[in-house]
XYZ file of C-alpha atoms in Angstrom:
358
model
C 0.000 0.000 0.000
C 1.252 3.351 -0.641
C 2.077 6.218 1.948
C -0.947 7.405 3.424
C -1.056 11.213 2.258
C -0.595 14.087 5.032
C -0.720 16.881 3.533
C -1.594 20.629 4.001
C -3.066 23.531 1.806
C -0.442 26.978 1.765
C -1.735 28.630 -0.941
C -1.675 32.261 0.782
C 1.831 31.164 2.495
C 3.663 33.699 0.192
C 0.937 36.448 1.187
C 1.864 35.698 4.546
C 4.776 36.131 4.749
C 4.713 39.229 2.832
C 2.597 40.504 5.806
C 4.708 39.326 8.381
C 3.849 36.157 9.254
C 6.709 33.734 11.205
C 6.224 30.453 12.268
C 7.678 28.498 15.239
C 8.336 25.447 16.652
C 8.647 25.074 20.023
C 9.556 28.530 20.527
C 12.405 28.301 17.450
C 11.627 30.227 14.511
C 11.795 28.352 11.555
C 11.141 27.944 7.477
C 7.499 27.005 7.534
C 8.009 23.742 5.147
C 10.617 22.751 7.320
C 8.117 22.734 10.211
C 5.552 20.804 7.970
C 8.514 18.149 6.931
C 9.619 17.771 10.828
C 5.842 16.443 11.234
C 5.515 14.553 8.488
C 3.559 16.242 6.072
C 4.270 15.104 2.570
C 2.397 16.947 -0.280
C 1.226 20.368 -0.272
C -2.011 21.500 -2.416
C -1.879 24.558 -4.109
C -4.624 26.713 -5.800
C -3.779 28.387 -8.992
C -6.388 31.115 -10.568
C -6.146 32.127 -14.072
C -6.126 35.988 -13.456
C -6.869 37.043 -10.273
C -6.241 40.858 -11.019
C -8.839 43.531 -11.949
C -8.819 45.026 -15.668
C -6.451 47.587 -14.426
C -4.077 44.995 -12.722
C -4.888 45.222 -8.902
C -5.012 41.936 -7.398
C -8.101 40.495 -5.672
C -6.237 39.217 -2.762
C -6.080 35.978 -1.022
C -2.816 35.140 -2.084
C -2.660 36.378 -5.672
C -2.079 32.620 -7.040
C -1.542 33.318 -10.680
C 1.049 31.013 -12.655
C 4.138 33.858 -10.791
C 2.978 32.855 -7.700
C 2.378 29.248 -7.656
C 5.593 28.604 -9.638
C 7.602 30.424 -6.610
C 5.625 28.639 -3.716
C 5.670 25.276 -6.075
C 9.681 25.798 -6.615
C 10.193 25.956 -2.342
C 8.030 23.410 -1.620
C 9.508 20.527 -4.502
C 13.151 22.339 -3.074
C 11.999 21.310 0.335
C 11.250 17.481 -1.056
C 7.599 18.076 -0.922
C 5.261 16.932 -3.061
C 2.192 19.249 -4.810
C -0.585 18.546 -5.548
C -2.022 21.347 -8.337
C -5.374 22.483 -7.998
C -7.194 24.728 -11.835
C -9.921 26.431 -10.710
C -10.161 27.521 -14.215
C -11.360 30.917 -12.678
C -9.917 34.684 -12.288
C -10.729 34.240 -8.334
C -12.661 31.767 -5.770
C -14.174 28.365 -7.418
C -16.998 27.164 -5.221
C -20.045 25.175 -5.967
C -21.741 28.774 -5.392
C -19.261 30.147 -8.115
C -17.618 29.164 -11.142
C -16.946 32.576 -12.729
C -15.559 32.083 -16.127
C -12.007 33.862 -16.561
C -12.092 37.375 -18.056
C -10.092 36.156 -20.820
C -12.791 33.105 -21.800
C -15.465 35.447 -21.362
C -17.073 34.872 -25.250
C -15.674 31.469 -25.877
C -18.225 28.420 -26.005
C -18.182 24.651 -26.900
C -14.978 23.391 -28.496
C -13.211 26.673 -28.440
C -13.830 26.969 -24.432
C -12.922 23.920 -24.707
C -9.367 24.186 -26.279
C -8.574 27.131 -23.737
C -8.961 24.407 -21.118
C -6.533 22.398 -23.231
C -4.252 24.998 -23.654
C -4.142 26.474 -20.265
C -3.977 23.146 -18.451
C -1.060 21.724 -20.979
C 1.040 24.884 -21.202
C 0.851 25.564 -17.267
C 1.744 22.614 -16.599
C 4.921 22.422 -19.145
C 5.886 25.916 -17.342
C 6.024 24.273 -13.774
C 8.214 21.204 -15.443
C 10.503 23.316 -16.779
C 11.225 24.846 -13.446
C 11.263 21.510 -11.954
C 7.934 21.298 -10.520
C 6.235 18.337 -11.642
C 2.621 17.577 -9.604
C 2.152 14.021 -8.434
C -1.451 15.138 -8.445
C -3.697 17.342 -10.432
C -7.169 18.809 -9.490
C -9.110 19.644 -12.806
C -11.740 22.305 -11.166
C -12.638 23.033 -7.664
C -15.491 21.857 -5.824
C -16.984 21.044 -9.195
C -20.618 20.023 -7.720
C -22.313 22.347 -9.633
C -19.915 22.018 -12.717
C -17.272 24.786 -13.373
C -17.111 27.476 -15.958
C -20.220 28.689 -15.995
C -22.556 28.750 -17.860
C -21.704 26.261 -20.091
C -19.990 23.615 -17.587
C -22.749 23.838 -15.554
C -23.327 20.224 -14.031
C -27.387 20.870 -16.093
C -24.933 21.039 -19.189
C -23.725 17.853 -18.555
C -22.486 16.729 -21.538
C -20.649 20.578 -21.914
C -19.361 19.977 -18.445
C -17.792 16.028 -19.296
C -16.410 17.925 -22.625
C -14.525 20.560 -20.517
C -13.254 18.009 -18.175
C -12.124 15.715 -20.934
C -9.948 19.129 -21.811
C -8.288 19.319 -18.931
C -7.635 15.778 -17.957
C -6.107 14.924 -21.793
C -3.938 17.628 -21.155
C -2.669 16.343 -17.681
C -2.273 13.146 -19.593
C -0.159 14.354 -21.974
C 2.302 16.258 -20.007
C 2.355 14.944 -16.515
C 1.301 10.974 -17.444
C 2.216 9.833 -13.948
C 0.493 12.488 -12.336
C -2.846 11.201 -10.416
C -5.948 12.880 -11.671
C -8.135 14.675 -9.111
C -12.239 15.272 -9.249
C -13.149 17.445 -5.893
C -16.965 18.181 -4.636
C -18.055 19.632 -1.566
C -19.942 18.347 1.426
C -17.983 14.765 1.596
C -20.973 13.232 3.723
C -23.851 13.526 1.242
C -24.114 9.893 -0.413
C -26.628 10.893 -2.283
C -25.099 13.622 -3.910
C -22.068 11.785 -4.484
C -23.991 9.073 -6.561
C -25.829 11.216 -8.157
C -23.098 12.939 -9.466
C -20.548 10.245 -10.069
C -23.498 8.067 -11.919
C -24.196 11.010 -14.784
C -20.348 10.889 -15.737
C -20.214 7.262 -16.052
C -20.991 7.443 -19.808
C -18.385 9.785 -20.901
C -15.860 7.224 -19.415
C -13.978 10.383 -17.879
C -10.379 9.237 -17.214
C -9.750 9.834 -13.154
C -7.737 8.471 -10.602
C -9.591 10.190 -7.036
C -12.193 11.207 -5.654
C -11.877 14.089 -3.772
C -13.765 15.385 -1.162
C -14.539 18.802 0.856
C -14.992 17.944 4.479
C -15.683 20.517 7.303
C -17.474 18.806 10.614
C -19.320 22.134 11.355
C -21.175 21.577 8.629
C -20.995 18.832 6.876
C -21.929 16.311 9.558
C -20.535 13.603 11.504
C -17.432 10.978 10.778
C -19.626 8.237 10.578
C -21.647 9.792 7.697
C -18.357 10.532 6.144
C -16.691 7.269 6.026
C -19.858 5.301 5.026
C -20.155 7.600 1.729
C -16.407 6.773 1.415
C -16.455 3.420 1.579
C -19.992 3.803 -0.757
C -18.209 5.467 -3.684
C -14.826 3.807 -3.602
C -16.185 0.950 -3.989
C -18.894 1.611 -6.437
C -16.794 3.272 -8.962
C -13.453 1.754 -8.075
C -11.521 4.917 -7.229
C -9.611 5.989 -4.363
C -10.946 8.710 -2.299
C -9.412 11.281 0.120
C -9.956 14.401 1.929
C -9.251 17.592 -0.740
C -10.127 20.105 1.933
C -10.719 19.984 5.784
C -10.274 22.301 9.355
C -11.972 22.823 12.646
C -11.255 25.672 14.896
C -8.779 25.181 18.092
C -10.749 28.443 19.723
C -14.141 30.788 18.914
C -12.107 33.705 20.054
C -11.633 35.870 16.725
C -7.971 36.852 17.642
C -8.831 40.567 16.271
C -10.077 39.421 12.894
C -13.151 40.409 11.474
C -15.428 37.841 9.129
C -14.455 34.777 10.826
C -16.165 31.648 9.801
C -15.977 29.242 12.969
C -18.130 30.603 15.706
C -19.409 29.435 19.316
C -22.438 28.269 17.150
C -20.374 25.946 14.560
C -18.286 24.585 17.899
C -21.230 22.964 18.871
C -21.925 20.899 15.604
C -18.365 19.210 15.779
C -18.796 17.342 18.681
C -15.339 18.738 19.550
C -13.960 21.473 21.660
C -12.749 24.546 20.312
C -9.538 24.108 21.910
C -5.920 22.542 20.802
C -6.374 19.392 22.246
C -10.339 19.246 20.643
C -8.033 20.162 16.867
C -5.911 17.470 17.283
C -8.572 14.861 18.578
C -10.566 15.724 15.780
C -7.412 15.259 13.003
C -6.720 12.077 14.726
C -9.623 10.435 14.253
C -10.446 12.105 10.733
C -7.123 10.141 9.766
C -8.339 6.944 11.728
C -11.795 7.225 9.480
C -10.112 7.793 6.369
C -7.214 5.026 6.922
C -10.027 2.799 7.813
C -11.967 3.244 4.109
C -12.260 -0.784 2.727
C -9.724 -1.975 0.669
C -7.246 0.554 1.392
C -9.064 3.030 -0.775
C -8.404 6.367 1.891
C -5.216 7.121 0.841
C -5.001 10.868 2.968
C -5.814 14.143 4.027
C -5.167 17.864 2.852
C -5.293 20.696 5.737
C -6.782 23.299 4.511
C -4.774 26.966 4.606
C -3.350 26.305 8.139
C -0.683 28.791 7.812
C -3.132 31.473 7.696
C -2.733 33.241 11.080
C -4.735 36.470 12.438
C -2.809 39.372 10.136
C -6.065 41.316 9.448
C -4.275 42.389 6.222
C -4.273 38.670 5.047
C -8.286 38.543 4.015
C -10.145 36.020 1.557
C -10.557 38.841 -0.581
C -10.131 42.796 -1.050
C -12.322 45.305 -2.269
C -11.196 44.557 -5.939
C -12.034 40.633 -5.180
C -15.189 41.733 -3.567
C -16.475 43.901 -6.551
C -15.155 40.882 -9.191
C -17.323 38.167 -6.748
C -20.234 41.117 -6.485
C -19.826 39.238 -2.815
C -21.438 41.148 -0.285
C -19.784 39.309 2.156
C -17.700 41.001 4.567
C -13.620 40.357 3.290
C -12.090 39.488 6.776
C -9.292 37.276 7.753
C -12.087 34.193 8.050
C -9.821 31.032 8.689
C -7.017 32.264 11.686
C -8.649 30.442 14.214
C -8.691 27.664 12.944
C -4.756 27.433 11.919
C -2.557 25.221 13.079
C -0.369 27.947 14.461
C -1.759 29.990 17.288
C -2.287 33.558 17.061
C 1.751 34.491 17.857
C 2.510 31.541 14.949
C 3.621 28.532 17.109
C 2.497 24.823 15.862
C -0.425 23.756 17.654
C -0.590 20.315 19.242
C -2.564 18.949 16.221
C 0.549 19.938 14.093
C 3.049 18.749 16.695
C 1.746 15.332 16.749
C 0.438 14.878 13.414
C 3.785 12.119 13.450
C 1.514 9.993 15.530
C -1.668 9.712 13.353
């Protein structure tokens, strides 16, 4: 059996940084993917955008990841012996099943041209990473792709547009990373249901993919239980492995002098966990005891998501340029530092420091 899969999300570690952010391990400041080797992670998932800048080139925040800045986060973390994991949103900015904005650049394409640009983009990105060295041992074509991606026309009711587009960018993973492993991600990894559903109206384009990945987050999505049996349901139905694409739980409620913050008091109480350090790491430990446990040795890991993103209020999920792109009303705050796996000052949190022993 292969290595079970630890790995972590640090998309926004270059944004970070830029805003100050150090990170420590028992007191000694340190190279954060040196910290994340120490402990075993293995693979780190990184998002890549298409554009993410407004027509007159401001960025839209959140890390900026553009080709420029996943290539120099990609080059430290294969430098470091890390593995990546490369996720297309095939979007200017957040891919969701809420949104799948279509990149400014794709804006009139349709039907085989759209298609090509999927082609293209996925096939020459990834031939600019391997020329700097950075080959993925995984690729993510879309993210969160419930509702389909690209919108309107790879809407999951356009399903037939939607298997078309993903036949784009997997032939193109194909042909220039063949050994890489070929990702498809949905949200809300405890909904059976959905899962068949889904999985059942691609079975006739006989789309060529390796995992199936899932968004898990136990403040909303439900309990372990419900998670595993849907794992176990779909590996073993379509023959695929499965693993955890996306996952966090808060280690405190307190908002750490952030604004927007996702986990609340109110979410605590869904987990079945405490808000604390020790409630973080019980809660990894026995996601990776669930997923391990999948039959037939289908669970093969589990990606962190953004735990490196402590409470900078700079560092926010978007700007105002974001904001107006999204036409998100939402309010742009730093929404994930409490549930890091740094504490507010950047030290690892137990769940990091003894992520060795799950």
């Amino acid at each position: 059996m292969s290595k079970f899969i630890k790995g972590m999300d640090l998309s926004t570690l270059l944004e970070m940084e830029r805003c100050g952010a150090k990170y420590y391990d028992h007191g000694q400041e340190m190279d954060i993917l040196d910290i994340m080797k120490k402990y075993d992670v293995d693979t780190i998932r990184l998002r890549l955008w298409n554009d993410p800048k407004s027509e007159s080139g401001e960025p839209y925040g959140a890390g900026n990841n553009d080709l420029a800045e996943t290539i120099a986060i990609g080059k430290r973390v294969t430098d470091a012996g890390l593995g990546v994991l490369l996720n297309f949103h095939y979007s200017d900015f957040w891919a969701d099943p809420g949104k799948q904005i279509k990149p400014k650049a794709w804006k009139s394409l349709t039907g085989k041209e759209l298609e090509a640009a999927v082609y293209l983009h996925t096939r020459e990105t990834l031939k600019y990473l391997k020329n700097r060295g950075i080959i993925p041992a995984m690729v993510q074509v879309g993210n969160e792709i419930t509702n389909g991606f690209l919108w309107p026309d790879g809407h999951v009711k356009n399903l037939a547009a939607m298997a078309g587009l993903l036949q784009a960018g997997i032939y193109a993973v194909k042909e220039e990373c063949p050994e890489a492993r070929i990702v498809l991600h949905l949200d809300f990894g405890t909904d059976a249901e959905l899962y068949e559903r889904w999985f059942d109206a691609i079975e006739p384009f006989d789309i060529d993919y390796d995992i199936i990945g899932m968004s898990y987050y136990p403040h909303w999505n439900g309990g372990l239980n419900l998670l595993l049996d849907n794992m176990n349901r779909v590996s073993q139905k379509y023959g695929k492995d499965v693993m955890i694409a996306e996952t966090s739980i808060g280690y405190t409620t307190d908002t750490l002098g952030c604004t927007g913050l996702v986990f609340t008091q109110e979410l605590e109480k869904n987990t079945g966990y405490p808000a604390t350090e020790a409630g973080q790491m019980q809660f990894l430990r026995d996601l990776f005891e669930t997923v391990r446990s999948v039959s037939g040795g289908h669970g093969i890991g589990v990606f962190y998501w953004e735990p490196a993103w402590l409470p900078i209020p700079a560092c926010t999920w978007a700007n105002a340029n974001g904001c107006a792109y999204m036409n998100d009303q939402v309010e742009a705050g730093n929404s994930m530092a409490n549930q890091a796996l740094f504490d507010r000052d950047g030290n690892a949190n137990a769940a990091l420091l003894n992520l060795k022993q799950m």
